[in-house]
Short mmCIF file of C-alpha atoms in Angstrom, two decimals:
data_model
loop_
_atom_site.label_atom_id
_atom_site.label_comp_id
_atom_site.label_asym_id
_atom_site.label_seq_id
_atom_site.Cartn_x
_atom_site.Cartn_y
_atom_site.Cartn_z
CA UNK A 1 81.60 -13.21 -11.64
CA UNK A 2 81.90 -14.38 -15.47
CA UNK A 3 85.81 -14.97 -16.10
CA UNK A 4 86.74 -16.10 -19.19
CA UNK A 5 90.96 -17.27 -19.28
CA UNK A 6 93.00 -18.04 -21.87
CA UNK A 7 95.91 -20.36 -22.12
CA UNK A 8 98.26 -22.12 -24.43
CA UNK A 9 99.70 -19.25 -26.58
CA UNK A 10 103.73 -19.46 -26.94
CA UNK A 11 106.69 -18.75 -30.16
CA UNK A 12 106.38 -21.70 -32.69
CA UNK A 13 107.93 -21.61 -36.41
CA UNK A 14 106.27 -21.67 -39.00
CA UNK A 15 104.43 -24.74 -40.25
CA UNK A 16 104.13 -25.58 -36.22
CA UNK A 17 100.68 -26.23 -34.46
CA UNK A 18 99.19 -24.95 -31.10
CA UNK A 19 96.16 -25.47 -29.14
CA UNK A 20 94.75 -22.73 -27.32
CA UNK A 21 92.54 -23.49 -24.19
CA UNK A 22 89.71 -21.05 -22.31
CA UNK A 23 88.50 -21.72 -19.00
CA UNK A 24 85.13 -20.43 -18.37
CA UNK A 25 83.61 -19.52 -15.68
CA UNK A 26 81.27 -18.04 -13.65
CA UNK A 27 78.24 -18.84 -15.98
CA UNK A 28 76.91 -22.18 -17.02
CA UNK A 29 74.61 -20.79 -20.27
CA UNK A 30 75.79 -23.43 -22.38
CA UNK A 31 73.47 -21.64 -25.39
CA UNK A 32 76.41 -18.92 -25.89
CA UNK A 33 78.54 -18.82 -28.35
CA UNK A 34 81.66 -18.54 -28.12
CA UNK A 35 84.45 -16.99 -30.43
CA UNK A 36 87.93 -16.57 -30.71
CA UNK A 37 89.71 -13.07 -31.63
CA UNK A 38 93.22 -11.75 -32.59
CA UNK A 39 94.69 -8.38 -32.67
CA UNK A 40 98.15 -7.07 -33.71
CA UNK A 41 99.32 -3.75 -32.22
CA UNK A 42 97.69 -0.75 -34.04
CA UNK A 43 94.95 -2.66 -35.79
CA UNK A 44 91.24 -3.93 -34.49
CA UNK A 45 91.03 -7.19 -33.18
CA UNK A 46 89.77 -9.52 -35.74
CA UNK A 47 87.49 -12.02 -35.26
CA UNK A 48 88.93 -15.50 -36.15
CA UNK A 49 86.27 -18.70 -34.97
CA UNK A 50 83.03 -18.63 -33.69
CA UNK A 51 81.05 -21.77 -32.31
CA UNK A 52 77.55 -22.33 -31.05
CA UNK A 53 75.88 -24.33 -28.76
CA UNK A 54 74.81 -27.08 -31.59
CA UNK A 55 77.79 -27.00 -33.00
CA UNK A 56 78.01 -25.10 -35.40
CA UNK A 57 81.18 -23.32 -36.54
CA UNK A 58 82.37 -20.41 -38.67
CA UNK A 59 85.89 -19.30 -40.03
CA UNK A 60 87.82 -16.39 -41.19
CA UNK A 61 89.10 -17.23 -44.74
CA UNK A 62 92.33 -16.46 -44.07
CA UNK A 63 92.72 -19.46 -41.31
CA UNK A 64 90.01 -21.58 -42.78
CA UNK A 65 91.38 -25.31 -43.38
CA UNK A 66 94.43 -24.35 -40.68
CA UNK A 67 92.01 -23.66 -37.59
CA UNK A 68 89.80 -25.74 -35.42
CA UNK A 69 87.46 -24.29 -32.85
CA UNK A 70 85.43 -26.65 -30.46
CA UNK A 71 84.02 -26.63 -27.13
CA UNK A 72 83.66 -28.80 -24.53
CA UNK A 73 80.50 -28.12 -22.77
CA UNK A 74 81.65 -30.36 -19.81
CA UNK A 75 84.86 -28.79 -19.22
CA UNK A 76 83.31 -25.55 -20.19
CA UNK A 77 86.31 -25.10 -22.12
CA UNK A 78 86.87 -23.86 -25.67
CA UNK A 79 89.69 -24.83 -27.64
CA UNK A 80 91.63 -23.24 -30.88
CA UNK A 81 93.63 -26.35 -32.50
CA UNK A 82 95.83 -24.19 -34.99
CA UNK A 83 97.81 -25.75 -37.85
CA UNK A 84 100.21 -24.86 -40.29
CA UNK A 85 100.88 -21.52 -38.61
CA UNK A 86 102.00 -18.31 -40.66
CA UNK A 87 104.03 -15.43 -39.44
CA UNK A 88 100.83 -13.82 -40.26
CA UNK A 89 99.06 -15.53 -37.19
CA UNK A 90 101.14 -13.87 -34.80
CA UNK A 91 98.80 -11.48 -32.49
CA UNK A 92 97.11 -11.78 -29.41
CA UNK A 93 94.45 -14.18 -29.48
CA UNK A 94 91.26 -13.84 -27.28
CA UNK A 95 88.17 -15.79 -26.38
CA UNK A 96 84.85 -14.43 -26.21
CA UNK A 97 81.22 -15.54 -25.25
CA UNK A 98 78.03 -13.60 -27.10
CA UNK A 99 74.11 -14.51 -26.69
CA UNK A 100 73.93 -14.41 -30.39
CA UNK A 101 76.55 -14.97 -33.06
CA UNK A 102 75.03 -11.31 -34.45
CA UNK A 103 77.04 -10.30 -31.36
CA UNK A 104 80.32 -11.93 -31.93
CA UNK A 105 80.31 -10.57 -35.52
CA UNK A 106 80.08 -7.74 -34.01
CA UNK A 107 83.33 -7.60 -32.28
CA UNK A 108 80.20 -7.14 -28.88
CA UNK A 109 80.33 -10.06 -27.15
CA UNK A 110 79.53 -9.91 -23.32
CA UNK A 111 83.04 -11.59 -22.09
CA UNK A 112 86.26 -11.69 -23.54
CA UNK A 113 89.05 -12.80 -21.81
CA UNK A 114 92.69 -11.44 -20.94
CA UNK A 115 94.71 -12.76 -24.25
CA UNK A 116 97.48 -14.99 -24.94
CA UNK A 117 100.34 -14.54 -27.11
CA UNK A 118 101.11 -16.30 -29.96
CA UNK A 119 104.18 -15.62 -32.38
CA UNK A 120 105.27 -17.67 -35.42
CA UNK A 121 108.62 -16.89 -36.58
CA UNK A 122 109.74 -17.80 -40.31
#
């Protein structure tokens, strides 16, 4: 059973930082890539990060320069390092592993995981 758990979320102000964490498991393709996604009540969920397997990252403007993604293949564990947070980043941030990046664009991966919260007050 694929499982897919995020962690890390929490209330920061804003200019504050947070990592988010998620635990796979369940799986061991280490070709996926993986993607984080955040959604605000009454809109879609957005993708935010995506990752592959080599490396290789993408960014949605509005975080790019603030936002890290990486994985840890080891661990199998993919991170968020967020920087210089906005109000505007509060939502519910999820993690999400796709065969093809195609997929994660998308908004179809395979797995997502449960969400954690993150608020940034001003």
């Amino acid at each position: 059973q694929v499982q897919l758990v995020e962690s890390g979320g929490g209330s920061v102000q804003a200019g504050g930082s947070l990592r988010l964490s998620c635990a796979t498991s369940g799986y061991t393709d280490s070709r996926y890539w993986m993607g984080w996604f955040r959604q605000v009540p009454g809109k879609e969920r957005d993708r935010v990060a995506t990752i592959a397997s080599d490396g290789t990252t993408t960014y949605a403007g509005s975080v790019k320069g603030r936002f890290t993604i990486s994985r840890d293949s080891a661990k199998n564990t993919l991170y968020l390092q967020m920087m210089t947070l906005k109000p505007e980043d509060t939502a519910m941030y999820y993690c999400a592993a796709a065969p093809s990046l195609a997929s994660l664009w998308l908004g179809r991966p395979d797995y997502w995981g449960q969400g954690t919260q993150v608020t940034v007050s001003s």
